[in-house]
Amino acid sequence: MLIPKNADTVYVLNTGFYRSNDGGRTFTGISVPHGDNHDLWIAPEDPQRMIEGNDGGANVSFNGGQRWTDQDQPTAQFYRVALDKRLSVSHLRCTTG
């Protein structure tokens, strides 16, 4: 993800969370409350304000990722969902991580 106001700032999310300030030549890790990072929203008018989504939920930062809010919302991630041919809720099976 690129920052619209600064093309040299690049974020990469995966099992870690990384930022480059030199257009992607080098990266530095950013500490987040939970691993397996999936999504990042950065406020267009204030790139210090961001929301990061991960397997544990979501966290908010107001200082460019230096500090994050706690994950205090209940969150679950489904890894598999299976239905049988009876199409009844009583036959819905889910596994979570």
PDB file of N, CA and C in Angstrom:
ATOM      1  N   MET A   1       0.844  -1.166   0.000  1.00  0.00           N
ATOM      2  CA  MET A   1       0.000   0.000   0.000  1.00  0.00           C
ATOM      3  C   MET A   1       0.894   1.235   0.000  1.00  0.00           C
ATOM      4  N   LEU A   2       0.602   2.159  -0.870  1.00  0.00           N
ATOM      5  CA  LEU A   2       1.346   3.419  -0.958  1.00  0.00           C
ATOM      6  C   LEU A   2       0.579   4.529  -0.263  1.00  0.00           C
ATOM      7  N   ILE A   3       1.298   5.494   0.260  1.00  0.00           N
ATOM      8  CA  ILE A   3       0.689   6.678   0.855  1.00  0.00           C
ATOM      9  C   ILE A   3       0.535   7.720  -0.249  1.00  0.00           C
ATOM     10  N   PRO A   4      -0.690   8.198  -0.502  1.00  0.00           N
ATOM     11  CA  PRO A   4      -0.892   9.136  -1.621  1.00  0.00           C
ATOM     12  C   PRO A   4      -0.048  10.398  -1.535  1.00  0.00           C
ATOM     13  N   LYS A   5       0.183  10.908  -0.340  1.00  0.00           N
ATOM     14  CA  LYS A   5       0.943  12.160  -0.207  1.00  0.00           C
ATOM     15  C   LYS A   5       2.449  11.942  -0.189  1.00  0.00           C
ATOM     16  N   ASN A   6       2.889  10.671  -0.124  1.00  0.00           N
ATOM     17  CA  ASN A   6       4.317  10.381  -0.082  1.00  0.00           C
ATOM     18  C   ASN A   6       4.550   9.018  -0.738  1.00  0.00           C
ATOM     19  N   ALA A   7       4.878   9.007  -2.003  1.00  0.00           N
ATOM     20  CA  ALA A   7       5.050   7.762  -2.749  1.00  0.00           C
ATOM     21  C   ALA A   7       6.220   6.929  -2.254  1.00  0.00           C
ATOM     22  N   ASP A   8       7.116   7.502  -1.460  1.00  0.00           N
ATOM     23  CA  ASP A   8       8.235   6.736  -0.916  1.00  0.00           C
ATOM     24  C   ASP A   8       7.840   5.882   0.274  1.00  0.00           C
ATOM     25  N   THR A   9       6.685   6.133   0.879  1.00  0.00           N
ATOM     26  CA  THR A   9       6.231   5.346   2.026  1.00  0.00           C
ATOM     27  C   THR A   9       5.361   4.207   1.523  1.00  0.00           C
ATOM     28  N   VAL A  10       5.791   2.977   1.846  1.00  0.00           N
ATOM     29  CA  VAL A  10       5.120   1.764   1.391  1.00  0.00           C
ATOM     30  C   VAL A  10       4.899   0.860   2.599  1.00  0.00           C
ATOM     31  N   TYR A  11       3.704   0.274   2.701  1.00  0.00           N
ATOM     32  CA  TYR A  11       3.399  -0.693   3.755  1.00  0.00           C
ATOM     33  C   TYR A  11       3.188  -2.060   3.129  1.00  0.00           C
ATOM     34  N   VAL A  12       3.663  -3.105   3.810  1.00  0.00           N
ATOM     35  CA  VAL A  12       3.465  -4.485   3.383  1.00  0.00           C
ATOM     36  C   VAL A  12       2.922  -5.262   4.581  1.00  0.00           C
ATOM     37  N   LEU A  13       1.833  -5.984   4.352  1.00  0.00           N
ATOM     38  CA  LEU A  13       1.211  -6.772   5.409  1.00  0.00           C
ATOM     39  C   LEU A  13       1.261  -8.247   5.043  1.00  0.00           C
ATOM     40  N   ASN A  14       1.529  -9.066   6.044  1.00  0.00           N
ATOM     41  CA  ASN A  14       1.512 -10.518   5.921  1.00  0.00           C
ATOM     42  C   ASN A  14       1.484 -11.042   7.342  1.00  0.00           C
ATOM     43  N   THR A  15       2.280 -12.057   7.658  1.00  0.00           N
ATOM     44  CA  THR A  15       2.368 -12.484   9.051  1.00  0.00           C
ATOM     45  C   THR A  15       3.048 -11.403   9.886  1.00  0.00           C
ATOM     46  N   GLY A  16       3.791 -10.534   9.261  1.00  0.00           N
ATOM     47  CA  GLY A  16       4.364  -9.341   9.879  1.00  0.00           C
ATOM     48  C   GLY A  16       3.763  -8.097   9.254  1.00  0.00           C
ATOM     49  N   PHE A  17       4.204  -6.939   9.739  1.00  0.00           N
ATOM     50  CA  PHE A  17       3.708  -5.655   9.247  1.00  0.00           C
ATOM     51  C   PHE A  17       4.953  -4.789   9.058  1.00  0.00           C
ATOM     52  N   TYR A  18       5.181  -4.288   7.840  1.00  0.00           N
ATOM     53  CA  TYR A  18       6.423  -3.606   7.510  1.00  0.00           C
ATOM     54  C   TYR A  18       6.162  -2.267   6.815  1.00  0.00           C
ATOM     55  N   ARG A  19       7.099  -1.326   7.030  1.00  0.00           N
ATOM     56  CA  ARG A  19       7.023  -0.013   6.377  1.00  0.00           C
ATOM     57  C   ARG A  19       8.373   0.302   5.739  1.00  0.00           C
ATOM     58  N   SER A  20       8.292   0.880   4.540  1.00  0.00           N
ATOM     59  CA  SER A  20       9.474   1.391   3.865  1.00  0.00           C
ATOM     60  C   SER A  20       9.298   2.893   3.691  1.00  0.00           C
ATOM     61  N   ASN A  21      10.338   3.646   3.940  1.00  0.00           N
ATOM     62  CA  ASN A  21      10.323   5.093   3.712  1.00  0.00           C
ATOM     63  C   ASN A  21      11.189   5.489   2.522  1.00  0.00           C
ATOM     64  N   ASP A  22      11.686   4.470   1.777  1.00  0.00           N
ATOM     65  CA  ASP A  22      12.547   4.754   0.632  1.00  0.00           C
ATOM     66  C   ASP A  22      12.051   4.062  -0.638  1.00  0.00           C
ATOM     67  N   GLY A  23      10.731   4.021  -0.796  1.00  0.00           N
ATOM     68  CA  GLY A  23      10.151   3.463  -2.012  1.00  0.00           C
ATOM     69  C   GLY A  23      10.238   1.958  -2.124  1.00  0.00           C
ATOM     70  N   GLY A  24      10.477   1.251  -1.029  1.00  0.00           N
ATOM     71  CA  GLY A  24      10.516  -0.203  -1.036  1.00  0.00           C
ATOM     72  C   GLY A  24      11.897  -0.812  -1.113  1.00  0.00           C
ATOM     73  N   ARG A  25      12.940   0.009  -1.042  1.00  0.00           N
ATOM     74  CA  ARG A  25      14.304  -0.544  -1.067  1.00  0.00           C
ATOM     75  C   ARG A  25      14.626  -1.257   0.238  1.00  0.00           C
ATOM     76  N   THR A  26      14.205  -0.690   1.387  1.00  0.00           N
ATOM     77  CA  THR A  26      14.418  -1.317   2.688  1.00  0.00           C
ATOM     78  C   THR A  26      13.115  -1.248   3.475  1.00  0.00           C
ATOM     79  N   PHE A  27      12.941  -2.177   4.401  1.00  0.00           N
ATOM     80  CA  PHE A  27      11.735  -2.239   5.224  1.00  0.00           C
ATOM     81  C   PHE A  27      12.092  -2.390   6.690  1.00  0.00           C
ATOM     82  N   THR A  28      11.243  -1.819   7.539  1.00  0.00           N
ATOM     83  CA  THR A  28      11.367  -1.931   8.993  1.00  0.00           C
ATOM     84  C   THR A  28      10.079  -2.523   9.527  1.00  0.00           C
ATOM     85  N   GLY A  29      10.188  -3.444  10.470  1.00  0.00           N
ATOM     86  CA  GLY A  29       9.011  -4.049  11.064  1.00  0.00           C
ATOM     87  C   GLY A  29       8.279  -3.084  11.986  1.00  0.00           C
ATOM     88  N   ILE A  30       6.949  -3.178  11.986  1.00  0.00           N
ATOM     89  CA  ILE A  30       6.101  -2.395  12.882  1.00  0.00           C
ATOM     90  C   ILE A  30       5.447  -3.374  13.839  1.00  0.00           C
ATOM     91  N   SER A  31       5.540  -3.113  15.116  1.00  0.00           N
ATOM     92  CA  SER A  31       4.936  -3.972  16.120  1.00  0.00           C
ATOM     93  C   SER A  31       3.428  -3.748  16.156  1.00  0.00           C
ATOM     94  N   VAL A  32       2.656  -4.831  16.064  1.00  0.00           N
ATOM     95  CA  VAL A  32       1.197  -4.778  16.134  1.00  0.00           C
ATOM     96  C   VAL A  32       0.724  -5.760  17.200  1.00  0.00           C
ATOM     97  N   PRO A  33      -0.478  -5.541  17.756  1.00  0.00           N
ATOM     98  CA  PRO A  33      -0.954  -6.408  18.834  1.00  0.00           C
ATOM     99  C   PRO A  33      -1.224  -7.857  18.430  1.00  0.00           C
ATOM    100  N   HIS A  34      -1.438  -8.118  17.151  1.00  0.00           N
ATOM    101  CA  HIS A  34      -1.784  -9.468  16.708  1.00  0.00           C
ATOM    102  C   HIS A  34      -1.152  -9.717  15.348  1.00  0.00           C
ATOM    103  N   GLY A  35      -0.768 -10.936  15.078  1.00  0.00           N
ATOM    104  CA  GLY A  35      -0.139 -11.267  13.802  1.00  0.00           C
ATOM    105  C   GLY A  35      -1.136 -11.576  12.708  1.00  0.00           C
ATOM    106  N   ASP A  36      -0.638 -12.027  11.593  1.00  0.00           N
ATOM    107  CA  ASP A  36      -1.413 -12.377  10.410  1.00  0.00           C
ATOM    108  C   ASP A  36      -2.265 -11.201   9.950  1.00  0.00           C
ATOM    109  N   ASN A  37      -1.599 -10.183   9.461  1.00  0.00           N
ATOM    110  CA  ASN A  37      -2.211  -8.908   9.080  1.00  0.00           C
ATOM    111  C   ASN A  37      -2.803  -8.988   7.680  1.00  0.00           C
ATOM    112  N   HIS A  38      -4.062  -8.554   7.549  1.00  0.00           N
ATOM    113  CA  HIS A  38      -4.780  -8.688   6.284  1.00  0.00           C
ATOM    114  C   HIS A  38      -5.113  -7.364   5.606  1.00  0.00           C
ATOM    115  N   ASP A  39      -5.476  -6.362   6.368  1.00  0.00           N
ATOM    116  CA  ASP A  39      -5.980  -5.122   5.773  1.00  0.00           C
ATOM    117  C   ASP A  39      -5.388  -3.904   6.469  1.00  0.00           C
ATOM    118  N   LEU A  40      -5.264  -2.834   5.707  1.00  0.00           N
ATOM    119  CA  LEU A  40      -4.787  -1.571   6.260  1.00  0.00           C
ATOM    120  C   LEU A  40      -5.539  -0.435   5.590  1.00  0.00           C
ATOM    121  N   TRP A  41      -6.149   0.420   6.398  1.00  0.00           N
ATOM    122  CA  TRP A  41      -6.788   1.640   5.910  1.00  0.00           C
ATOM    123  C   TRP A  41      -5.992   2.812   6.459  1.00  0.00           C
ATOM    124  N   ILE A  42      -5.652   3.751   5.600  1.00  0.00           N
ATOM    125  CA  ILE A  42      -4.918   4.953   6.005  1.00  0.00           C
ATOM    126  C   ILE A  42      -5.760   6.157   5.613  1.00  0.00           C
ATOM    127  N   ALA A  43      -5.973   7.065   6.556  1.00  0.00           N
ATOM    128  CA  ALA A  43      -6.787   8.252   6.286  1.00  0.00           C
ATOM    129  C   ALA A  43      -6.127   9.083   5.194  1.00  0.00           C
ATOM    130  N   PRO A  44      -6.851   9.429   4.141  1.00  0.00           N
ATOM    131  CA  PRO A  44      -6.258  10.167   3.017  1.00  0.00           C
ATOM    132  C   PRO A  44      -5.669  11.517   3.416  1.00  0.00           C
ATOM    133  N   GLU A  45      -6.287  12.204   4.355  1.00  0.00           N
ATOM    134  CA  GLU A  45      -5.812  13.527   4.753  1.00  0.00           C
ATOM    135  C   GLU A  45      -4.856  13.507   5.941  1.00  0.00           C
ATOM    136  N   ASP A  46      -4.709  12.346   6.599  1.00  0.00           N
ATOM    137  CA  ASP A  46      -3.832  12.242   7.768  1.00  0.00           C
ATOM    138  C   ASP A  46      -3.252  10.842   7.823  1.00  0.00           C
ATOM    139  N   PRO A  47      -2.116  10.576   7.154  1.00  0.00           N
ATOM    140  CA  PRO A  47      -1.560   9.221   7.107  1.00  0.00           C
ATOM    141  C   PRO A  47      -1.087   8.689   8.459  1.00  0.00           C
ATOM    142  N   GLN A  48      -1.118   9.506   9.491  1.00  0.00           N
ATOM    143  CA  GLN A  48      -0.804   9.016  10.834  1.00  0.00           C
ATOM    144  C   GLN A  48      -1.968   8.215  11.425  1.00  0.00           C
ATOM    145  N   ARG A  49      -3.163   8.408  10.859  1.00  0.00           N
ATOM    146  CA  ARG A  49      -4.375   7.735  11.340  1.00  0.00           C
ATOM    147  C   ARG A  49      -4.626   6.514  10.470  1.00  0.00           C
ATOM    148  N   MET A  50      -4.618   5.319  11.081  1.00  0.00           N
ATOM    149  CA  MET A  50      -4.781   4.089  10.313  1.00  0.00           C
ATOM    150  C   MET A  50      -5.518   3.026  11.118  1.00  0.00           C
ATOM    151  N   ILE A  51      -6.145   2.108  10.384  1.00  0.00           N
ATOM    152  CA  ILE A  51      -6.808   0.950  10.973  1.00  0.00           C
ATOM    153  C   ILE A  51      -6.210  -0.283  10.325  1.00  0.00           C
ATOM    154  N   GLU A  52      -5.783  -1.215  11.144  1.00  0.00           N
ATOM    155  CA  GLU A  52      -5.139  -2.438  10.668  1.00  0.00           C
ATOM    156  C   GLU A  52      -6.016  -3.617  11.068  1.00  0.00           C
ATOM    157  N   GLY A  53      -6.369  -4.486  10.095  1.00  0.00           N
ATOM    158  CA  GLY A  53      -7.192  -5.661  10.353  1.00  0.00           C
ATOM    159  C   GLY A  53      -6.355  -6.923  10.327  1.00  0.00           C
ATOM    160  N   ASN A  54      -6.605  -7.803  11.293  1.00  0.00           N
ATOM    161  CA  ASN A  54      -5.820  -9.028  11.412  1.00  0.00           C
ATOM    162  C   ASN A  54      -6.704 -10.169  11.929  1.00  0.00           C
ATOM    163  N   ASP A  55      -6.131 -11.326  12.154  1.00  0.00           N
ATOM    164  CA  ASP A  55      -6.897 -12.478  12.620  1.00  0.00           C
ATOM    165  C   ASP A  55      -7.565 -12.228  13.969  1.00  0.00           C
ATOM    166  N   GLY A  56      -7.040 -11.317  14.754  1.00  0.00           N
ATOM    167  CA  GLY A  56      -7.604 -11.042  16.073  1.00  0.00           C
ATOM    168  C   GLY A  56      -8.647  -9.946  16.084  1.00  0.00           C
ATOM    169  N   GLY A  57      -8.867  -9.284  14.966  1.00  0.00           N
ATOM    170  CA  GLY A  57      -9.838  -8.191  14.896  1.00  0.00           C
ATOM    171  C   GLY A  57      -9.253  -6.994  14.181  1.00  0.00           C
ATOM    172  N   ALA A  58      -9.314  -5.844  14.834  1.00  0.00           N
ATOM    173  CA  ALA A  58      -8.799  -4.614  14.233  1.00  0.00           C
ATOM    174  C   ALA A  58      -8.189  -3.736  15.313  1.00  0.00           C
ATOM    175  N   ASN A  59      -7.219  -2.933  14.920  1.00  0.00           N
ATOM    176  CA  ASN A  59      -6.556  -1.989  15.816  1.00  0.00           C
ATOM    177  C   ASN A  59      -6.464  -0.646  15.131  1.00  0.00           C
ATOM    178  N   VAL A  60      -6.488   0.418  15.915  1.00  0.00           N
ATOM    179  CA  VAL A  60      -6.433   1.785  15.399  1.00  0.00           C
ATOM    180  C   VAL A  60      -5.172   2.451  15.923  1.00  0.00           C
ATOM    181  N   SER A  61      -4.506   3.200  15.057  1.00  0.00           N
ATOM    182  CA  SER A  61      -3.347   4.006  15.453  1.00  0.00           C
ATOM    183  C   SER A  61      -3.579   5.446  15.009  1.00  0.00           C
ATOM    184  N   PHE A  62      -3.187   6.378  15.864  1.00  0.00           N
ATOM    185  CA  PHE A  62      -3.276   7.803  15.535  1.00  0.00           C
ATOM    186  C   PHE A  62      -1.893   8.424  15.358  1.00  0.00           C
ATOM    187  N   ASN A  63      -0.837   7.566  15.418  1.00  0.00           N
ATOM    188  CA  ASN A  63       0.521   8.081  15.300  1.00  0.00           C
ATOM    189  C   ASN A  63       1.368   7.231  14.352  1.00  0.00           C
ATOM    190  N   GLY A  64       0.772   6.801  13.255  1.00  0.00           N
ATOM    191  CA  GLY A  64       1.532   6.103  12.219  1.00  0.00           C
ATOM    192  C   GLY A  64       2.004   4.715  12.585  1.00  0.00           C
ATOM    193  N   GLY A  65       1.330   4.062  13.537  1.00  0.00           N
ATOM    194  CA  GLY A  65       1.694   2.699  13.915  1.00  0.00           C
ATOM    195  C   GLY A  65       2.648   2.599  15.082  1.00  0.00           C
ATOM    196  N   GLN A  66       2.948   3.708  15.742  1.00  0.00           N
ATOM    197  CA  GLN A  66       3.817   3.631  16.918  1.00  0.00           C
ATOM    198  C   GLN A  66       3.099   2.986  18.100  1.00  0.00           C
ATOM    199  N   ARG A  67       1.795   3.266  18.235  1.00  0.00           N
ATOM    200  CA  ARG A  67       0.963   2.668  19.281  1.00  0.00           C
ATOM    201  C   ARG A  67      -0.374   2.285  18.651  1.00  0.00           C
ATOM    202  N   TRP A  68      -0.979   1.228  19.197  1.00  0.00           N
ATOM    203  CA  TRP A  68      -2.238   0.704  18.683  1.00  0.00           C
ATOM    204  C   TRP A  68      -3.243   0.539  19.813  1.00  0.00           C
ATOM    205  N   THR A  69      -4.524   0.647  19.479  1.00  0.00           N
ATOM    206  CA  THR A  69      -5.567   0.384  20.460  1.00  0.00           C
ATOM    207  C   THR A  69      -5.601  -1.105  20.787  1.00  0.00           C
ATOM    208  N   ASP A  70      -6.216  -1.433  21.914  1.00  0.00           N
ATOM    209  CA  ASP A  70      -6.410  -2.831  22.298  1.00  0.00           C
ATOM    210  C   ASP A  70      -7.444  -3.482  21.399  1.00  0.00           C
ATOM    211  N   GLN A  71      -7.390  -4.797  21.347  1.00  0.00           N
ATOM    212  CA  GLN A  71      -8.410  -5.556  20.627  1.00  0.00           C
ATOM    213  C   GLN A  71      -9.445  -6.005  21.654  1.00  0.00           C
ATOM    214  N   ASP A  72     -10.448  -5.170  21.852  1.00  0.00           N
ATOM    215  CA  ASP A  72     -11.435  -5.481  22.879  1.00  0.00           C
ATOM    216  C   ASP A  72     -12.800  -5.844  22.303  1.00  0.00           C
ATOM    217  N   GLN A  73     -12.849  -6.148  21.011  1.00  0.00           N
ATOM    218  CA  GLN A  73     -14.105  -6.582  20.408  1.00  0.00           C
ATOM    219  C   GLN A  73     -14.041  -8.090  20.180  1.00  0.00           C
ATOM    220  N   PRO A  74     -15.146  -8.817  20.440  1.00  0.00           N
ATOM    221  CA  PRO A  74     -15.135 -10.257  20.178  1.00  0.00           C
ATOM    222  C   PRO A  74     -15.005 -10.529  18.675  1.00  0.00           C
ATOM    223  N   THR A  75     -14.094 -11.401  18.316  1.00  0.00           N
ATOM    224  CA  THR A  75     -13.814 -11.685  16.909  1.00  0.00           C
ATOM    225  C   THR A  75     -13.596 -13.176  16.729  1.00  0.00           C
ATOM    226  N   ALA A  76     -14.080 -13.733  15.631  1.00  0.00           N
ATOM    227  CA  ALA A  76     -13.820 -15.130  15.282  1.00  0.00           C
ATOM    228  C   ALA A  76     -13.498 -15.194  13.801  1.00  0.00           C
ATOM    229  N   GLN A  77     -12.677 -16.132  13.451  1.00  0.00           N
ATOM    230  CA  GLN A  77     -12.323 -16.342  12.051  1.00  0.00           C
ATOM    231  C   GLN A  77     -12.698 -17.766  11.681  1.00  0.00           C
ATOM    232  N   PHE A  78     -13.519 -17.920  10.648  1.00  0.00           N
ATOM    233  CA  PHE A  78     -13.888 -19.248  10.179  1.00  0.00           C
ATOM    234  C   PHE A  78     -12.867 -19.732   9.174  1.00  0.00           C
ATOM    235  N   TYR A  79     -12.392 -20.950   9.370  1.00  0.00           N
ATOM    236  CA  TYR A  79     -11.469 -21.547   8.428  1.00  0.00           C
ATOM    237  C   TYR A  79     -12.190 -22.442   7.429  1.00  0.00           C
ATOM    238  N   ARG A  80     -13.275 -23.075   7.872  1.00  0.00           N
ATOM    239  CA  ARG A  80     -14.057 -23.931   6.994  1.00  0.00           C
ATOM    240  C   ARG A  80     -15.527 -23.813   7.358  1.00  0.00           C
ATOM    241  N   VAL A  81     -16.371 -23.858   6.363  1.00  0.00           N
ATOM    242  CA  VAL A  81     -17.816 -23.916   6.566  1.00  0.00           C
ATOM    243  C   VAL A  81     -18.326 -25.037   5.661  1.00  0.00           C
ATOM    244  N   ALA A  82     -19.118 -25.948   6.231  1.00  0.00           N
ATOM    245  CA  ALA A  82     -19.642 -27.071   5.453  1.00  0.00           C
ATOM    246  C   ALA A  82     -21.138 -27.211   5.688  1.00  0.00           C
ATOM    247  N   LEU A  83     -21.863 -27.445   4.631  1.00  0.00           N
ATOM    248  CA  LEU A  83     -23.301 -27.711   4.690  1.00  0.00           C
ATOM    249  C   LEU A  83     -23.563 -29.067   4.055  1.00  0.00           C
ATOM    250  N   ASP A  84     -24.522 -29.791   4.628  1.00  0.00           N
ATOM    251  CA  ASP A  84     -24.912 -31.006   3.933  1.00  0.00           C
ATOM    252  C   ASP A  84     -26.167 -30.734   3.102  1.00  0.00           C
ATOM    253  N   LYS A  85     -26.648 -31.713   2.394  1.00  0.00           N
ATOM    254  CA  LYS A  85     -27.742 -31.512   1.444  1.00  0.00           C
ATOM    255  C   LYS A  85     -29.081 -31.235   2.117  1.00  0.00           C
ATOM    256  N   ARG A  86     -29.183 -31.398   3.414  1.00  0.00           N
ATOM    257  CA  ARG A  86     -30.451 -31.145   4.091  1.00  0.00           C
ATOM    258  C   ARG A  86     -30.719 -29.646   4.245  1.00  0.00           C
ATOM    259  N   LEU A  87     -29.702 -28.802   4.008  1.00  0.00           N
ATOM    260  CA  LEU A  87     -29.825 -27.339   4.050  1.00  0.00           C
ATOM    261  C   LEU A  87     -30.519 -26.838   5.316  1.00  0.00           C
ATOM    262  N   SER A  88     -30.123 -27.357   6.425  1.00  0.00           N
ATOM    263  CA  SER A  88     -30.682 -26.946   7.708  1.00  0.00           C
ATOM    264  C   SER A  88     -29.582 -26.348   8.563  1.00  0.00           C
ATOM    265  N   VAL A  89     -29.941 -25.328   9.327  1.00  0.00           N
ATOM    266  CA  VAL A  89     -28.952 -24.709  10.201  1.00  0.00           C
ATOM    267  C   VAL A  89     -28.398 -25.725  11.191  1.00  0.00           C
ATOM    268  N   SER A  90     -29.201 -26.709  11.551  1.00  0.00           N
ATOM    269  CA  SER A  90     -28.725 -27.710  12.501  1.00  0.00           C
ATOM    270  C   SER A  90     -27.622 -28.584  11.915  1.00  0.00           C
ATOM    271  N   HIS A  91     -27.411 -28.500  10.610  1.00  0.00           N
ATOM    272  CA  HIS A  91     -26.376 -29.280   9.960  1.00  0.00           C
ATOM    273  C   HIS A  91     -25.239 -28.413   9.423  1.00  0.00           C
ATOM    274  N   LEU A  92     -25.111 -27.223   9.969  1.00  0.00           N
ATOM    275  CA  LEU A  92     -24.015 -26.336   9.615  1.00  0.00           C
ATOM    276  C   LEU A  92     -22.838 -26.624  10.522  1.00  0.00           C
ATOM    277  N   ARG A  93     -21.677 -26.827   9.942  1.00  0.00           N
ATOM    278  CA  ARG A  93     -20.481 -27.120  10.732  1.00  0.00           C
ATOM    279  C   ARG A  93     -19.398 -26.097  10.377  1.00  0.00           C
ATOM    280  N   CYS A  94     -18.805 -25.529  11.398  1.00  0.00           N
ATOM    281  CA  CYS A  94     -17.735 -24.545  11.210  1.00  0.00           C
ATOM    282  C   CYS A  94     -16.549 -24.924  12.070  1.00  0.00           C
ATOM    283  N   THR A  95     -15.367 -24.623  11.604  1.00  0.00           N
ATOM    284  CA  THR A  95     -14.163 -24.753  12.418  1.00  0.00           C
ATOM    285  C   THR A  95     -13.500 -23.390  12.498  1.00  0.00           C
ATOM    286  N   THR A  96     -13.008 -23.053  13.654  1.00  0.00           N
ATOM    287  CA  THR A  96     -12.327 -21.783  13.851  1.00  0.00           C
ATOM    288  C   THR A  96     -10.902 -22.042  14.272  1.00  0.00           C
ATOM    289  N   GLY A  97     -10.082 -21.006  14.161  1.00  0.00           N
ATOM    290  CA  GLY A  97      -8.667 -21.122  14.536  1.00  0.00           C
ATOM    291  C   GLY A  97      -8.436 -20.680  15.931  1.00  0.00           C
TER     292      GLY A  97
END
